[in-house]
Amino acid sequence: MSIQVTFRDCLIHFRKALYMSQQELADHMFVNRTLIARLEGKYKYRPTRDTILRLAQGMHLNNYQRNVLLCAAGYIPPELDGRWDASLQSCFLNHFQ
């Protein structure tokens, strides 16, 4: 059985692990809190690659954590560009669980 890890799940997990509120994360990114609420909402909202990199920076995530966010949103992590396929993506996200 495979469990689908979503971008929303990953973002909430990382933010809460850091004991950050949506407002605190928004302040670190210099954006409105509604963007964070939209990203964590139940609707499928796909952020841009730049937004994900800004989120990772705002939460001070390491490269692995940043790559989990990128992968969950359907982007290829920079270190794996050219060596990426669906099975690798699945393995990467399953490791996060």
Short mmCIF file of C-alpha atoms in Angstrom, two decimals, residues 2 4 14 30 37-40 43 46 51 62 74 76-78 95 97:
data_model
loop_
_atom_site.label_atom_id
_atom_site.label_comp_id
_atom_site.label_asym_id
_atom_site.label_seq_id
_atom_site.Cartn_x
_atom_site.Cartn_y
_atom_site.Cartn_z
CA SER A 2 1.33 3.41 -0.96
CA GLN A 4 0.50 9.79 -1.17
CA PHE A 14 8.07 21.14 8.58
CA PHE A 30 8.12 38.78 3.55
CA ALA A 37 -2.83 29.53 4.44
CA ARG A 38 -3.53 28.93 0.74
CA LEU A 39 -0.54 26.60 0.43
CA GLU A 40 -1.67 24.64 3.49
CA TYR A 43 -7.48 22.96 -2.29
CA ARG A 46 0.74 24.22 -6.73
CA THR A 51 8.02 29.98 -3.75
CA ASN A 62 18.48 21.64 4.93
CA GLY A 74 6.27 17.78 -8.54
CA ILE A 76 12.94 17.88 -9.65
CA PRO A 77 15.49 18.66 -6.94
CA PRO A 78 18.48 20.52 -8.42
CA HIS A 95 11.49 7.73 2.77
CA GLN A 97 7.06 9.16 5.79
#
